[in-house]
Amino acid sequence: MDLIKGITLFLGWLSGSLAGIAAVLYSFGYLVARAQLNLLGLQGLVAQDADHFLQEGAKFLVVLTADYLSPAFPWLYFAGWLLLAALPLLALVGWLAARRREALRRLAERLALRGAQLLQQLPWSWRRLAFAALVLVLLLRLTTHLNPFVDVLAVADILYATPVSSESHGSAEIRRWLTSPDRADLLLLKSRFGELLRGAAEVALVVVAVWYLGAASPWRLWLALPFMAVLVVYTLLLPMAYGVLVRPNEYPLVAVSSDSPLLAGVRGDLFLLRRTGDEFVFWDKAARRVLWLPASHVAGVSARASRLLFKE
């Protein structure tokens, strides 16, 4: 009976965990997909389902881990081996500490007393000083890293010929990287996303530090709440920035058999952006226009290869 009860509890925990993971993937995927549709200028032309959002959320986390967090893995591997090699030394230190426990306790008390005396000599509590410094760090981070997010998310309608004349310098630069035929610009886009990711990581570290500093305060939650709110904003902006900067704009290059007059003027590459049972959405690269055709107007479609929309 205990075994059956344990299995039941495990299955309940597993189902709840999977539901939570699916909700996170769906949320990230939705933000990624909507940001990319806004970038391409396809809002209202392309409908996406829940499976697509789940896939996009999973790809976001995989790319985030593989391309941006993987450089830390060798250091973690090295730290693990270093800890393993230090185990005999740690065992020796533990044995010596056990033999001199009373002397070590007196030393710790003297150090704690000396530290308390030094803290009393400060004009303010060190926790207040540290909290003020973290507030300053957060304000600097907001002034230097929110504008780059705005520049990224302001880039839109890159499938069309006429750029927005009122774009900021940062947005115009990102648009140029996205629409140029040079593949080297992909590295610049990934580097820009890496900068935004580092800014979000710094905010996360600030939140952890604030939570630790407020451990002895009854107002701990209220002190950390503004920092947590900023972290939530960064967490929502990151997948949207990924949808603009990193998510590949790669679609099938196709040839279409149709009597529609919309396709009569196509003279260059034609990309299939979306296909459902009722419609096709194409992009005419040479004319920089998006074509919507009912499925009844298309006799056949042959795909040649998947390619990036702008990169050669």
CSV table of C-alpha atoms in Angstrom, one decimal:
chain,number,residue,atom,x,y,z
A,1,MET,CA,0.0,0.0,0.0
A,2,ASP,CA,2.8,2.4,0.8
A,3,LEU,CA,4.4,1.7,-2.6
A,4,ILE,CA,1.1,2.4,-4.4
A,5,LYS,CA,0.6,5.6,-2.4
A,6,GLY,CA,4.2,6.7,-3.2
A,7,ILE,CA,3.6,6.1,-6.9
A,8,THR,CA,0.3,8.0,-6.8
A,9,LEU,CA,2.0,11.0,-5.2
A,10,PHE,CA,4.8,10.9,-7.7
A,11,LEU,CA,2.4,10.8,-10.6
A,12,GLY,CA,0.5,13.7,-9.2
A,13,TRP,CA,3.6,15.7,-8.7
A,14,LEU,CA,4.8,14.8,-12.2
A,15,SER,CA,1.6,15.9,-13.9
A,16,GLY,CA,1.6,19.2,-12.0
A,17,SER,CA,5.2,19.8,-12.9
A,18,LEU,CA,4.5,19.0,-16.6
A,19,ALA,CA,1.6,21.4,-16.6
A,20,GLY,CA,3.7,24.1,-15.1
A,21,ILE,CA,6.5,23.5,-17.7
A,22,ALA,CA,4.0,23.6,-20.5
A,23,ALA,CA,2.6,26.9,-19.3
A,24,VAL,CA,6.2,28.4,-19.2
A,25,LEU,CA,7.0,27.1,-22.7
A,26,TYR,CA,3.7,28.4,-24.0
A,27,SER,CA,4.2,31.8,-22.5
A,28,PHE,CA,7.8,32.1,-23.9
A,29,GLY,CA,6.7,30.8,-27.3
A,30,TYR,CA,3.8,33.2,-27.5
A,31,LEU,CA,6.1,36.2,-26.9
A,32,VAL,CA,8.7,34.9,-29.3
A,33,ALA,CA,6.1,34.3,-32.1
A,34,ARG,CA,4.3,37.6,-31.6
A,35,ALA,CA,7.5,39.5,-31.7
A,36,GLN,CA,8.6,37.8,-34.9
A,37,LEU,CA,5.2,38.5,-36.6
A,38,ASN,CA,5.5,42.1,-35.6
A,39,LEU,CA,9.0,42.2,-37.0
A,40,LEU,CA,8.0,40.7,-40.3
A,41,GLY,CA,4.7,42.7,-40.5
A,42,LEU,CA,2.5,39.7,-40.6
A,43,GLN,CA,0.1,40.6,-37.8
A,44,GLY,CA,-3.4,39.5,-38.8
A,45,LEU,CA,-2.2,37.5,-41.8
A,46,VAL,CA,-0.8,34.5,-40.0
A,47,ALA,CA,-2.6,32.5,-37.4
A,48,GLN,CA,-0.6,30.2,-35.0
A,49,ASP,CA,-1.7,27.4,-32.7
A,50,ALA,CA,-0.7,26.3,-29.3
A,51,ASP,CA,1.6,23.6,-30.6
A,52,HIS,CA,3.6,26.3,-32.5
A,53,PHE,CA,3.9,28.3,-29.3
A,54,LEU,CA,5.1,25.3,-27.3
A,55,GLN,CA,7.8,24.6,-30.0
A,56,GLU,CA,9.0,28.1,-30.1
A,57,GLY,CA,9.2,28.3,-26.3
A,58,ALA,CA,11.3,25.1,-26.2
A,59,LYS,CA,13.6,26.3,-29.0
A,60,PHE,CA,14.1,29.6,-27.0
A,61,LEU,CA,15.2,27.7,-23.9
A,62,VAL,CA,17.4,25.3,-26.0
A,63,VAL,CA,19.2,28.2,-27.8
A,64,LEU,CA,19.5,30.1,-24.6
A,65,THR,CA,21.2,27.2,-22.9
A,66,ALA,CA,23.3,26.0,-25.9
A,67,ASP,CA,24.6,29.4,-27.2
A,68,TYR,CA,24.7,31.6,-24.2
A,69,LEU,CA,25.0,29.5,-21.0
A,70,SER,CA,27.1,26.7,-22.4
A,71,PRO,CA,30.4,28.7,-22.0
A,72,ALA,CA,30.0,28.4,-18.2
A,73,PHE,CA,29.8,24.5,-18.4
A,74,PRO,CA,33.6,24.0,-18.7
A,75,TRP,CA,34.1,26.2,-15.6
A,76,LEU,CA,31.5,24.1,-13.7
A,77,TYR,CA,33.2,20.9,-14.8
A,78,PHE,CA,36.6,22.3,-13.6
A,79,ALA,CA,35.0,23.4,-10.3
A,80,GLY,CA,33.6,19.9,-9.8
A,81,TRP,CA,37.0,18.2,-10.3
A,82,LEU,CA,38.7,20.8,-8.1
A,83,LEU,CA,36.2,20.1,-5.3
A,84,LEU,CA,36.7,16.3,-5.8
A,85,ALA,CA,40.5,16.8,-5.6
A,86,ALA,CA,40.1,19.0,-2.4
A,87,LEU,CA,38.0,16.4,-0.6
A,88,PRO,CA,41.0,14.9,1.3
A,89,LEU,CA,42.2,18.4,2.4
A,90,LEU,CA,38.6,19.2,3.5
A,91,ALA,CA,38.5,15.9,5.5
A,92,LEU,CA,41.8,16.8,7.2
A,93,VAL,CA,40.5,20.3,8.0
A,94,GLY,CA,37.3,18.8,9.5
A,95,TRP,CA,39.3,16.4,11.6
A,96,LEU,CA,41.5,19.2,12.9
A,97,ALA,CA,38.5,21.3,13.6
A,98,ALA,CA,36.9,18.5,15.6
A,99,ARG,CA,40.0,18.2,17.8
A,100,ARG,CA,40.2,22.0,18.4
A,101,ARG,CA,36.5,22.7,18.6
A,102,GLU,CA,36.6,24.8,21.7
A,103,ALA,CA,39.5,27.0,20.5
A,104,LEU,CA,37.7,27.5,17.2
A,105,ARG,CA,34.5,28.5,18.9
A,106,ARG,CA,36.3,31.1,21.0
A,107,LEU,CA,38.0,32.4,17.9
A,108,ALA,CA,34.7,32.7,16.1
A,109,GLU,CA,33.2,34.5,19.0
A,110,ARG,CA,36.1,37.0,19.1
A,111,LEU,CA,35.8,37.6,15.4
A,112,ALA,CA,32.0,38.1,15.6
A,113,LEU,CA,32.4,40.5,18.5
A,114,ARG,CA,35.0,42.5,16.6
A,115,GLY,CA,32.9,42.6,13.6
A,116,ALA,CA,29.9,43.9,15.6
A,117,GLN,CA,32.1,46.6,17.1
A,118,LEU,CA,33.2,47.7,13.6
A,119,LEU,CA,29.6,47.8,12.3
A,120,GLN,CA,28.6,49.9,15.3
A,121,GLN,CA,31.2,52.5,14.3
A,122,LEU,CA,29.8,52.9,10.9
A,123,PRO,CA,27.4,56.0,10.4
A,124,TRP,CA,24.7,53.7,8.9
A,125,SER,CA,24.0,50.0,9.0
A,126,TRP,CA,26.0,48.2,6.3
A,127,ARG,CA,22.8,46.6,5.1
A,128,ARG,CA,21.3,50.1,4.4
A,129,LEU,CA,24.5,51.1,2.6
A,130,ALA,CA,24.4,47.9,0.5
A,131,PHE,CA,20.7,48.4,-0.2
A,132,ALA,CA,21.3,52.0,-1.4
A,133,ALA,CA,24.2,50.8,-3.6
A,134,LEU,CA,21.9,48.1,-5.1
A,135,VAL,CA,19.2,50.7,-5.8
A,136,LEU,CA,21.8,52.8,-7.6
A,137,VAL,CA,22.9,49.7,-9.6
A,138,LEU,CA,19.2,49.0,-10.6
A,139,LEU,CA,18.6,52.6,-11.7
A,140,LEU,CA,21.8,52.6,-13.8
A,141,ARG,CA,20.7,49.3,-15.3
A,142,LEU,CA,17.3,50.6,-16.2
A,143,THR,CA,18.7,53.7,-17.8
A,144,THR,CA,21.2,51.8,-19.9
A,145,HIS,CA,19.4,48.6,-20.8
A,146,LEU,CA,15.7,49.4,-21.3
A,147,ASN,CA,16.4,51.7,-24.3
A,148,PRO,CA,18.2,48.9,-26.2
A,149,PHE,CA,15.1,46.7,-25.6
A,150,VAL,CA,12.9,49.5,-27.0
A,151,ASP,CA,15.2,49.8,-30.1
A,152,VAL,CA,15.0,46.1,-30.7
A,153,LEU,CA,11.2,45.8,-30.4
A,154,ALA,CA,10.6,49.0,-32.5
A,155,VAL,CA,11.9,47.3,-35.6
A,156,ALA,CA,8.9,46.2,-37.7
A,157,ASP,CA,7.6,45.4,-41.2
A,158,ILE,CA,10.9,44.4,-42.6
A,159,LEU,CA,9.2,42.4,-45.4
A,160,TYR,CA,8.1,45.6,-47.0
A,161,ALA,CA,10.0,48.1,-49.1
A,162,THR,CA,9.5,51.3,-47.2
A,163,PRO,CA,11.4,51.6,-43.9
A,164,VAL,CA,10.1,53.7,-41.0
A,165,SER,CA,11.6,57.2,-41.3
A,166,SER,CA,11.2,58.0,-37.6
A,167,GLU,CA,13.3,55.0,-36.4
A,168,SER,CA,16.0,55.6,-33.8
A,169,HIS,CA,19.6,55.0,-34.7
A,170,GLY,CA,19.6,51.7,-32.7
A,171,SER,CA,16.5,50.5,-34.5
A,172,ALA,CA,17.8,51.5,-38.0
A,173,GLU,CA,21.0,49.6,-37.2
A,174,ILE,CA,19.2,46.4,-36.2
A,175,ARG,CA,17.0,46.7,-39.4
A,176,ARG,CA,20.1,47.0,-41.5
A,177,TRP,CA,21.6,43.9,-39.9
A,178,LEU,CA,18.4,41.9,-40.4
A,179,THR,CA,17.8,42.9,-44.1
A,180,SER,CA,21.4,42.9,-45.4
A,181,PRO,CA,22.5,39.9,-47.4
A,182,ASP,CA,25.7,39.5,-45.4
A,183,ARG,CA,25.6,36.5,-43.0
A,184,ALA,CA,28.2,38.1,-40.8
A,185,ASP,CA,25.5,40.4,-39.5
A,186,LEU,CA,23.9,37.4,-37.8
A,187,LEU,CA,26.8,37.4,-35.3
A,188,LEU,CA,26.1,41.1,-34.6
A,189,LEU,CA,22.5,40.3,-33.8
A,190,LYS,CA,23.4,37.4,-31.5
A,191,SER,CA,25.9,39.6,-29.8
A,192,ARG,CA,23.3,42.3,-29.2
A,193,PHE,CA,21.0,39.7,-27.6
A,194,GLY,CA,23.9,38.5,-25.5
A,195,GLU,CA,24.2,42.0,-24.1
A,196,LEU,CA,20.5,42.1,-23.2
A,197,LEU,CA,20.8,38.7,-21.6
A,198,ARG,CA,23.7,39.9,-19.4
A,199,GLY,CA,21.7,42.9,-18.3
A,200,ALA,CA,18.8,40.6,-17.2
A,201,ALA,CA,21.3,38.3,-15.4
A,202,GLU,CA,22.7,41.3,-13.5
A,203,VAL,CA,19.1,42.3,-12.4
A,204,ALA,CA,18.5,38.7,-11.2
A,205,LEU,CA,21.7,38.9,-9.1
A,206,VAL,CA,20.6,42.2,-7.6
A,207,VAL,CA,17.2,40.6,-6.7
A,208,VAL,CA,19.0,37.8,-4.9
A,209,ALA,CA,21.3,40.2,-3.0
A,210,VAL,CA,18.3,42.4,-2.0
A,211,TRP,CA,16.5,39.3,-0.7
A,212,TYR,CA,19.5,38.3,1.4
A,213,LEU,CA,20.0,41.9,2.8
A,214,GLY,CA,16.4,42.1,3.9
A,215,ALA,CA,16.5,38.8,5.8
A,216,ALA,CA,16.3,40.5,9.2
A,217,SER,CA,13.7,43.1,8.2
A,218,PRO,CA,9.9,42.6,8.6
A,219,TRP,CA,9.6,44.7,5.3
A,220,ARG,CA,11.7,42.2,3.4
A,221,LEU,CA,9.1,41.4,0.7
A,222,TRP,CA,8.2,45.1,0.2
A,223,LEU,CA,11.9,46.1,-0.1
A,224,ALA,CA,12.4,43.4,-2.8
A,225,LEU,CA,9.1,44.0,-4.6
A,226,PRO,CA,10.3,46.8,-6.9
A,227,PHE,CA,13.4,44.8,-7.9
A,228,MET,CA,11.2,41.7,-8.6
A,229,ALA,CA,8.9,43.8,-10.8
A,230,VAL,CA,11.9,44.9,-12.8
A,231,LEU,CA,13.1,41.3,-13.1
A,232,VAL,CA,9.6,40.2,-14.4
A,233,VAL,CA,9.8,43.0,-17.0
A,234,TYR,CA,13.2,41.8,-18.2
A,235,THR,CA,12.0,38.2,-18.2
A,236,LEU,CA,9.1,39.1,-20.5
A,237,LEU,CA,11.3,41.3,-22.8
A,238,LEU,CA,14.0,38.6,-23.3
A,239,PRO,CA,11.9,36.2,-25.4
A,240,MET,CA,10.5,39.1,-27.4
A,241,ALA,CA,14.1,40.3,-28.1
A,242,TYR,CA,15.0,36.7,-29.1
A,243,GLY,CA,12.1,36.7,-31.6
A,244,VAL,CA,13.6,39.8,-33.3
A,245,LEU,CA,17.4,39.2,-33.0
A,246,VAL,CA,18.1,35.5,-32.9
A,247,ARG,CA,15.1,33.5,-34.1
A,248,PRO,CA,15.9,32.5,-37.7
A,249,ASN,CA,13.6,34.0,-40.4
A,250,GLU,CA,13.9,30.9,-42.4
A,251,TYR,CA,11.1,29.7,-44.8
A,252,PRO,CA,10.7,27.3,-47.7
A,253,LEU,CA,11.5,28.7,-51.2
A,254,VAL,CA,8.7,27.5,-53.4
A,255,ALA,CA,7.3,27.4,-57.0
A,256,VAL,CA,3.5,27.8,-57.3
A,257,SER,CA,1.1,26.6,-59.9
A,258,SER,CA,-1.8,29.1,-60.0
A,259,ASP,CA,-3.9,31.2,-62.3
A,260,SER,CA,-4.1,34.0,-59.7
A,261,PRO,CA,-3.1,37.4,-61.1
A,262,LEU,CA,-1.3,38.1,-57.9
A,263,LEU,CA,1.4,35.6,-58.9
A,264,ALA,CA,1.7,36.7,-62.5
A,265,GLY,CA,4.1,39.5,-61.6
A,266,VAL,CA,6.5,37.4,-59.5
A,267,ARG,CA,9.9,37.5,-61.1
A,268,GLY,CA,12.2,36.3,-58.3
A,269,ASP,CA,12.3,34.2,-55.2
A,270,LEU,CA,8.9,33.3,-53.6
A,271,PHE,CA,8.8,32.2,-50.0
A,272,LEU,CA,6.0,30.3,-48.3
A,273,LEU,CA,5.3,32.0,-45.0
A,274,ARG,CA,2.2,30.0,-43.9
A,275,ARG,CA,0.0,27.3,-45.2
A,276,THR,CA,-3.3,26.1,-43.7
A,277,GLY,CA,-6.2,24.1,-45.1
A,278,ASP,CA,-7.8,27.4,-46.3
A,279,GLU,CA,-5.0,29.7,-47.3
A,280,PHE,CA,-1.4,30.3,-48.4
A,281,VAL,CA,0.7,33.3,-47.5
A,282,PHE,CA,3.7,34.0,-49.7
A,283,TRP,CA,6.4,36.6,-49.8
A,284,ASP,CA,7.7,38.0,-53.1
A,285,LYS,CA,11.3,39.0,-52.3
A,286,ALA,CA,12.0,41.0,-55.4
A,287,ALA,CA,8.8,43.2,-55.1
A,288,ARG,CA,9.0,43.1,-51.2
A,289,ARG,CA,5.3,42.3,-50.9
A,290,VAL,CA,3.2,39.7,-49.0
A,291,LEU,CA,0.7,37.7,-51.0
A,292,TRP,CA,-2.4,36.0,-49.5
A,293,LEU,CA,-4.2,33.4,-51.6
A,294,PRO,CA,-7.1,31.1,-50.8
A,295,ALA,CA,-6.2,27.5,-51.1
A,296,SER,CA,-8.8,27.1,-53.9
A,297,HIS,CA,-6.7,29.4,-56.1
A,298,VAL,CA,-3.5,27.3,-55.8
A,299,ALA,CA,-3.2,24.2,-58.0
A,300,GLY,CA,0.1,23.0,-56.6
A,301,VAL,CA,3.2,24.0,-54.7
A,302,SER,CA,6.7,22.6,-54.9
A,303,ALA,CA,9.3,23.4,-52.3
A,304,ARG,CA,12.9,23.6,-53.3
A,305,ALA,CA,14.7,24.4,-50.0
A,306,SER,CA,14.4,26.4,-46.8
A,307,ARG,CA,16.4,29.6,-46.8
A,308,LEU,CA,16.8,32.7,-44.8
A,309,LEU,CA,14.6,35.5,-46.2
A,310,PHE,CA,17.4,38.1,-46.6
A,311,LYS,CA,20.8,36.3,-46.2
A,312,GLU,CA,22.5,34.9,-49.2
